[in-house]
Amino acid sequence: MSDLDHENAPAPARHWAGGVRRTVLGAGMLVFPALTAVAMSGNVGGAAAVAGYAVVAAFCLCFVLLAIVSGRTGGDHRVRWIKGLLAAMTALFLAALPAAHADAFFLATVIVSVAGILWREHLVKLAAAGTLAALLVPWAVPAWHTGPGGFQALALLFTTLTCGAFAEIAATNEALVAARAEVARLASEAERNRIARDLHDLLGHSLTAITVKSRLAQRLAAKDLDQAVAEMTAVESLSRQALADVRAAVTGYREVTVAGELARGRELLRAAGVVADLPSAADAVGPEHRELFGWVVREGLTNVVRHARAARCSVLLTATSVEIRDDGPGSGPGGGLVGSGKGLTGLRERVAAAGGTVEAGPLEPRGWRLLVTVRPSDAHPGRTT
């Protein structure tokens, strides 16, 4: 499973994939205790060898328990268990030194790597201390006849840094997944607010008019039947229009709308480090242009993030136009909206179907502008297929 698949997968799938990766990494770390056990056979024999193997076996058991405890949530109790198991593993490493000599530092590789994963802020210090110990301790004990533990030191250094890098990537992916979920939540909340506002504005006027005309028809029924019928006909027309307005609002909720794309775009620009100067509402845009302008905002802001290298981006909405500006260095290969990319081609087709025009080009002294203008009446955005 790739990182992208991991981020887009449902939570149970991500949890399962993360568990598999931790299991594989943990199983790989057991290679180091095996190297220590093999080295003992060349240094000691008899009861000393048996004791050394028992030490390595106890070390492996502590490591397995540590992996289980680290994969669970828990607070202070979990932290105490982790620290206790690491302390026990450190004691077992020291106990293995007389039998394994310099190769006992393969056990230290496991300890330092795990500590570096759990406390990444101290990773460099831990790796440096462990590497120096692997070099100097064997050299300081002449009876071992090994000299500096160069191979053990390299194994400890690179394994610790690699594990730290994997831990950092995993933490970044988790943060990205959380950020995407928050963006989706905020966009959904903004869209719900838009729907509530639109339904209030649409139905408030329509239902008020229906109520007034219904009462008028009641009063006219006994005096002027024809006028009463005319008023009830108007009530029917208002009811149909209100139903059409509700359907349009619901359709806008399920599809692309300018309000929804502004909400998503604001979070997208924030995540990209671009200062967003976007309208807080899209009331100036009529219902007939909201889908089209939503596509314009989506395409324009996506290109700002992808290509513009801008520090600021602004969107200006009117009843007949939407303008997107950024302060990036301007056009270049693939920059802005220049070229024949699918995004621009689709946007031009949508705007052309609405009888509008697209203008895109650099600004002076720097920046880029995308301007879409439609006719003030009888223009309808193309439907999404």
Coordinates of C-alpha atoms in Angstrom, one line a residue:
M1 CA 0.0 0.0 0.0
S2 CA 1.5 3.3 -1.1
D3 CA 1.6 6.4 1.2
L4 CA -1.2 8.0 -0.9
D5 CA -3.4 4.9 -0.7
H6 CA -2.7 4.8 3.0
E7 CA -3.9 8.4 3.5
N8 CA -7.0 7.8 1.4
A9 CA -7.9 4.5 2.9
P10 CA -10.6 4.1 5.6
A11 CA -9.4 4.4 9.2
P12 CA -9.5 0.6 9.9
A13 CA -7.4 -0.1 6.8
R14 CA -4.9 2.6 7.7
H15 CA -4.7 1.2 11.2
W16 CA -4.2 -2.3 9.8
A17 CA -1.5 -1.2 7.4
G18 CA 0.3 0.8 10.1
G19 CA 0.3 -2.3 12.3
V20 CA 1.7 -4.5 9.5
R21 CA 4.5 -2.0 9.0
R22 CA 5.3 -1.9 12.7
T23 CA 5.3 -5.7 12.8
V24 CA 7.7 -6.0 9.9
L25 CA 10.0 -3.3 11.3
G26 CA 10.0 -5.0 14.7
A27 CA 10.7 -8.4 13.2
G28 CA 13.6 -7.0 11.3
M29 CA 15.1 -5.6 14.5
L30 CA 15.3 -9.1 15.9
V31 CA 18.2 -9.7 13.5
F32 CA 20.5 -7.8 15.9
P33 CA 20.0 -10.0 18.9
A34 CA 20.6 -13.0 16.6
L35 CA 24.0 -11.5 15.6
T36 CA 24.9 -11.1 19.3
A37 CA 23.9 -14.7 20.0
V38 CA 26.0 -16.0 17.1
A39 CA 29.0 -13.9 18.3
M40 CA 28.9 -15.5 21.8
S41 CA 29.7 -18.9 20.5
G42 CA 33.2 -17.7 19.5
N43 CA 33.9 -16.0 22.8
V44 CA 32.6 -18.3 25.6
G45 CA 31.4 -21.8 26.0
G46 CA 29.7 -24.1 28.6
A47 CA 27.7 -22.5 31.3
A48 CA 28.8 -19.0 30.3
A49 CA 27.4 -19.5 26.8
V50 CA 24.1 -20.8 28.1
A51 CA 23.9 -17.8 30.4
G52 CA 24.7 -15.5 27.5
Y53 CA 22.0 -17.1 25.3
A54 CA 19.5 -16.7 28.2
V55 CA 20.3 -13.0 28.3
V56 CA 19.7 -12.6 24.6
A57 CA 16.4 -14.5 24.9
A58 CA 15.3 -12.3 27.7
F59 CA 16.3 -9.3 25.7
C60 CA 14.1 -10.5 22.8
L61 CA 11.2 -11.1 25.1
C62 CA 11.4 -7.6 26.5
F63 CA 11.6 -6.2 23.0
V64 CA 8.4 -8.0 22.0
L65 CA 6.6 -6.8 25.1
L66 CA 7.8 -3.3 24.3
A67 CA 6.4 -3.5 20.8
I68 CA 3.1 -4.6 22.1
V69 CA 2.9 -1.9 24.7
S70 CA 4.0 0.9 22.3
G71 CA 1.2 0.0 19.9
R72 CA -1.4 0.7 22.5
T73 CA -2.9 3.9 23.8
G74 CA -2.7 4.7 27.4
G75 CA -1.1 7.7 29.1
D76 CA 1.2 7.6 32.1
H77 CA 0.8 3.8 32.6
R78 CA 2.0 3.1 29.1
V79 CA 5.0 5.4 29.5
R80 CA 6.0 3.7 32.7
W81 CA 5.9 0.3 31.0
I82 CA 8.0 1.6 28.1
K83 CA 10.6 3.1 30.3
G84 CA 10.7 0.0 32.5
L85 CA 11.2 -2.3 29.5
L86 CA 13.9 -0.1 28.0
A87 CA 15.7 -0.1 31.4
A88 CA 15.5 -3.9 31.5
M89 CA 16.8 -4.2 28.0
T90 CA 19.7 -1.8 28.9
A91 CA 20.5 -4.0 31.9
L92 CA 20.5 -7.1 29.7
F93 CA 22.8 -5.4 27.2
L94 CA 25.3 -4.7 30.0
A95 CA 25.0 -8.3 31.1
A96 CA 25.8 -9.5 27.6
L97 CA 29.0 -7.5 27.3
P98 CA 31.3 -10.1 29.0
A99 CA 30.1 -12.8 26.7
A100 CA 29.5 -11.0 23.4
H101 CA 32.2 -8.3 23.7
A102 CA 31.9 -5.7 21.0
D103 CA 29.0 -7.6 19.3
A104 CA 26.8 -6.9 22.4
F105 CA 26.4 -3.4 20.9
F106 CA 24.0 -5.0 18.3
L107 CA 21.7 -5.1 21.3
A108 CA 22.4 -1.4 22.0
T109 CA 21.4 -0.8 18.4
V110 CA 17.9 -2.0 19.2
I111 CA 17.7 0.0 22.4
V112 CA 18.9 3.3 20.8
S113 CA 16.7 2.8 17.7
V114 CA 13.5 2.3 19.8
A115 CA 14.4 5.2 22.0
G116 CA 15.0 7.4 19.0
I117 CA 11.5 6.4 17.6
L118 CA 9.7 7.2 20.8
W119 CA 11.6 10.4 21.6
R120 CA 12.5 11.8 18.2
E121 CA 13.6 15.2 19.6
H122 CA 16.6 13.3 21.2
L123 CA 17.3 11.2 18.1
V124 CA 20.6 12.8 17.2
K125 CA 22.0 12.8 20.7
L126 CA 21.0 9.2 21.2
A127 CA 22.6 8.1 17.9
A128 CA 25.8 10.0 18.7
A129 CA 26.1 8.6 22.2
G130 CA 25.5 5.1 21.1
T131 CA 27.9 5.3 18.2
L132 CA 30.7 6.7 20.4
A133 CA 30.1 4.0 23.0
A134 CA 30.3 1.3 20.3
L135 CA 33.6 2.7 19.1
L136 CA 35.3 3.4 22.5
V137 CA 34.2 0.7 24.9
P138 CA 35.7 -2.3 22.9
W139 CA 38.9 -0.3 22.5
A140 CA 39.0 0.5 26.2
V141 CA 38.8 -3.2 27.2
P142 CA 42.1 -4.7 25.9
A143 CA 41.1 -8.2 27.1
W144 CA 38.5 -8.4 24.3
H145 CA 41.2 -8.1 21.6
T146 CA 38.7 -6.4 19.3
G147 CA 39.8 -2.8 19.0
P148 CA 37.1 -0.1 18.2
G149 CA 33.7 -1.6 17.2
G150 CA 33.6 0.1 13.8
F151 CA 31.1 -2.2 12.2
Q152 CA 28.9 -2.2 15.3
A153 CA 29.0 1.6 15.5
L154 CA 28.0 2.0 11.8
A155 CA 25.2 -0.5 12.3
L156 CA 23.9 1.4 15.3
L157 CA 24.2 4.8 13.6
F158 CA 22.5 4.0 10.3
T159 CA 19.8 1.8 11.9
T160 CA 18.9 4.5 14.4
L161 CA 18.8 7.3 11.8
T162 CA 16.7 5.1 9.4
C163 CA 14.2 4.2 12.1
G164 CA 14.0 7.9 13.1
A165 CA 13.3 8.8 9.5
F166 CA 10.6 6.2 9.2
A167 CA 9.0 7.5 12.4
E168 CA 9.1 11.1 11.2
I169 CA 7.4 10.0 7.9
A170 CA 4.8 8.1 9.7
A171 CA 4.1 11.1 12.0
T172 CA 3.9 13.4 9.0
N173 CA 1.4 11.1 7.2
E174 CA -0.8 10.9 10.3
A175 CA -0.8 14.7 10.6
L176 CA -1.7 15.0 6.9
V177 CA -4.6 12.6 7.3
A178 CA -5.8 14.5 10.3
A179 CA -5.5 17.8 8.3
R180 CA -7.4 16.4 5.4
A181 CA -10.2 15.2 7.7
E182 CA -10.3 18.7 9.3
V183 CA -10.5 20.4 5.8
A184 CA -13.3 18.1 4.8
R185 CA -15.2 18.8 8.0
L186 CA -14.8 22.6 7.7
A187 CA -15.8 22.5 4.0
S188 CA -18.9 20.4 4.9
E189 CA -19.8 22.7 7.7
A190 CA -19.5 25.8 5.5
E191 CA -21.6 24.1 2.8
R192 CA -24.3 23.2 5.4
N193 CA -24.3 26.9 6.5
R194 CA -24.7 28.0 2.9
I195 CA -27.6 25.6 2.4
A196 CA -29.3 26.8 5.6
R197 CA -28.9 30.4 4.5
D198 CA -30.1 29.8 0.9
L199 CA -33.2 27.8 2.1
H200 CA -34.0 30.6 4.6
D201 CA -33.7 33.3 1.9
L202 CA -35.5 31.3 -0.7
L203 CA -38.3 29.8 1.3
G204 CA -38.8 32.8 3.6
H205 CA -39.8 35.1 0.7
S206 CA -41.8 32.4 -1.1
L207 CA -43.8 31.1 1.9
T208 CA -44.5 34.7 3.0
A209 CA -45.9 35.5 -0.4
I210 CA -47.9 32.2 -0.5
T211 CA -49.4 33.0 3.0
V212 CA -50.4 36.6 2.0
K213 CA -52.0 35.5 -1.3
S214 CA -53.8 32.6 0.3
R215 CA -55.4 35.0 2.8
L216 CA -56.3 37.4 0.1
A217 CA -57.9 34.7 -1.9
Q218 CA -60.0 33.7 1.1
R219 CA -61.3 37.2 1.5
L220 CA -62.0 37.6 -2.2
A221 CA -63.8 34.2 -2.6
A222 CA -67.2 35.7 -1.4
K223 CA -66.8 38.9 -3.4
D224 CA -64.8 38.3 -6.6
L225 CA -64.5 34.7 -7.5
D226 CA -62.4 35.3 -10.6
Q227 CA -59.9 37.4 -8.7
A228 CA -59.7 34.8 -6.0
V229 CA -59.0 32.1 -8.6
A230 CA -56.3 34.4 -10.0
E231 CA -54.7 34.7 -6.6
M232 CA -54.7 30.9 -6.1
T233 CA -53.2 30.5 -9.5
A234 CA -50.4 32.8 -8.4
V235 CA -50.0 30.7 -5.2
E236 CA -49.6 27.6 -7.3
S237 CA -46.9 29.3 -9.4
L238 CA -45.1 30.5 -6.2
S239 CA -45.2 26.9 -4.8
R240 CA -43.7 25.5 -8.0
Q241 CA -41.0 28.1 -8.0
A242 CA -40.2 27.4 -4.3
L243 CA -39.9 23.7 -5.1
A244 CA -37.6 24.5 -8.0
D245 CA -35.5 26.7 -5.8
V246 CA -35.2 24.0 -3.1
R247 CA -34.2 21.5 -5.8
A248 CA -31.6 23.9 -7.1
A249 CA -30.2 24.5 -3.6
V250 CA -30.0 20.7 -2.9
T251 CA -28.3 20.2 -6.3
G252 CA -25.8 22.9 -5.5
Y253 CA -25.1 21.1 -2.2
R254 CA -24.3 17.8 -3.9
E255 CA -22.3 19.3 -6.7
V256 CA -19.9 22.2 -7.1
T257 CA -20.9 25.6 -5.7
V258 CA -18.9 28.8 -5.4
A259 CA -19.5 29.0 -1.7
G260 CA -18.3 25.4 -1.2
E261 CA -15.2 26.0 -3.3
L262 CA -14.4 29.2 -1.4
A263 CA -14.5 27.2 1.8
R264 CA -12.4 24.5 0.4
G265 CA -10.0 26.9 -1.3
R266 CA -9.5 28.9 1.9
E267 CA -8.3 25.8 3.7
L268 CA -6.2 24.7 0.6
L269 CA -4.4 28.1 0.5
R270 CA -3.9 28.0 4.3
A271 CA -2.3 24.5 4.0
A272 CA -0.1 25.7 1.2
G273 CA 1.1 28.8 3.2
V274 CA -0.7 31.3 0.9
V275 CA -2.5 34.3 2.5
A276 CA -6.1 34.0 1.3
D277 CA -8.2 37.1 0.7
L278 CA -11.5 35.4 -0.2
P279 CA -15.1 36.6 0.2
S280 CA -16.8 35.3 3.3
A281 CA -20.1 34.8 1.3
A282 CA -21.2 34.4 -2.3
D283 CA -24.5 36.3 -2.0
A284 CA -23.6 38.6 -5.0
V285 CA -23.6 35.6 -7.4
G286 CA -27.0 34.6 -8.7
P287 CA -28.1 30.9 -8.6
E288 CA -27.6 30.5 -12.3
H289 CA -23.9 31.2 -12.0
R290 CA -23.0 29.5 -8.7
E291 CA -22.0 26.2 -10.2
L292 CA -19.9 27.8 -13.0
F293 CA -18.2 30.2 -10.7
G294 CA -17.5 27.3 -8.3
W295 CA -15.6 25.5 -11.1
V296 CA -13.7 28.7 -11.8
V297 CA -12.7 29.1 -8.2
R298 CA -11.7 25.5 -7.9
E299 CA -9.5 25.5 -11.0
G300 CA -8.0 28.9 -10.3
L301 CA -7.0 28.2 -6.7
T302 CA -5.7 24.8 -7.6
N303 CA -3.4 26.3 -10.2
V304 CA -2.3 29.0 -7.7
V305 CA -1.2 26.3 -5.3
R306 CA 0.4 24.1 -7.9
H307 CA 2.2 26.6 -10.1
A308 CA 2.2 30.2 -8.9
R309 CA 4.6 30.1 -6.0
A310 CA 2.6 33.0 -4.6
A311 CA 2.5 34.5 -1.1
R312 CA -1.0 36.0 -1.4
C313 CA -4.2 35.2 -3.4
S314 CA -7.4 37.1 -3.7
V315 CA -10.8 36.4 -5.2
L316 CA -13.3 39.1 -6.2
L317 CA -16.9 38.1 -6.9
T318 CA -19.6 40.1 -8.6
A319 CA -23.0 39.1 -10.1
T320 CA -21.4 38.6 -13.5
S321 CA -17.7 37.9 -12.9
V322 CA -15.2 36.2 -10.8
E323 CA -11.5 37.3 -10.7
I324 CA -8.6 35.4 -9.1
R325 CA -5.3 37.2 -8.5
D326 CA -2.0 36.1 -7.1
D327 CA 1.4 37.7 -6.5
G328 CA 3.5 34.8 -7.8
P329 CA 6.5 35.4 -10.2
G330 CA 4.2 35.0 -13.2
S331 CA 3.9 32.7 -16.1
G332 CA 6.4 30.0 -17.0
P333 CA 6.4 26.5 -18.3
G334 CA 3.1 25.2 -17.0
G335 CA 2.6 28.3 -14.8
G336 CA -0.6 30.1 -14.2
L337 CA -3.3 28.9 -16.6
V338 CA -1.3 29.3 -19.8
G339 CA -1.3 26.3 -22.1
S340 CA -3.7 23.6 -23.2
G341 CA -4.1 21.7 -20.0
K342 CA -7.2 19.7 -19.4
G343 CA -8.2 22.0 -16.5
L344 CA -8.1 25.1 -18.6
T345 CA -9.8 23.4 -21.6
G346 CA -12.6 22.2 -19.5
L347 CA -13.0 25.6 -17.9
R348 CA -13.1 27.4 -21.3
E349 CA -15.8 24.9 -22.4
R350 CA -17.9 25.6 -19.4
V351 CA -17.6 29.4 -19.7
A352 CA -18.3 29.2 -23.4
A353 CA -21.5 27.2 -22.7
A354 CA -22.6 30.0 -20.4
G355 CA -21.8 32.6 -23.1
G356 CA -19.0 34.1 -21.1
T357 CA -15.3 34.9 -21.7
V358 CA -12.0 33.8 -20.0
E359 CA -9.0 36.1 -19.6
A360 CA -5.8 34.9 -18.1
G361 CA -2.4 36.6 -18.1
P362 CA 0.4 38.1 -16.0
L363 CA 0.1 41.3 -13.9
E364 CA 2.7 44.1 -13.5
P365 CA 5.1 44.1 -11.8
R366 CA 4.4 40.4 -10.9
G367 CA 1.5 38.1 -10.4
W368 CA -1.2 36.4 -12.4
R369 CA -4.9 37.1 -13.0
L370 CA -7.8 34.9 -14.1
L371 CA -11.0 36.7 -15.0
V372 CA -14.2 35.0 -16.0
T373 CA -17.1 37.2 -17.1
V374 CA -20.6 36.2 -18.1
R375 CA -23.6 38.0 -19.5
P376 CA -25.8 39.7 -16.9
S377 CA -28.8 37.6 -18.0
D378 CA -29.9 34.4 -19.7
A379 CA -26.5 32.7 -19.1
H380 CA -26.5 29.2 -17.6
P381 CA -23.5 27.1 -16.6
G382 CA -23.0 23.8 -18.3
R383 CA -24.0 20.8 -16.3
T384 CA -21.4 18.4 -14.9
T385 CA -21.3 15.0 -16.5

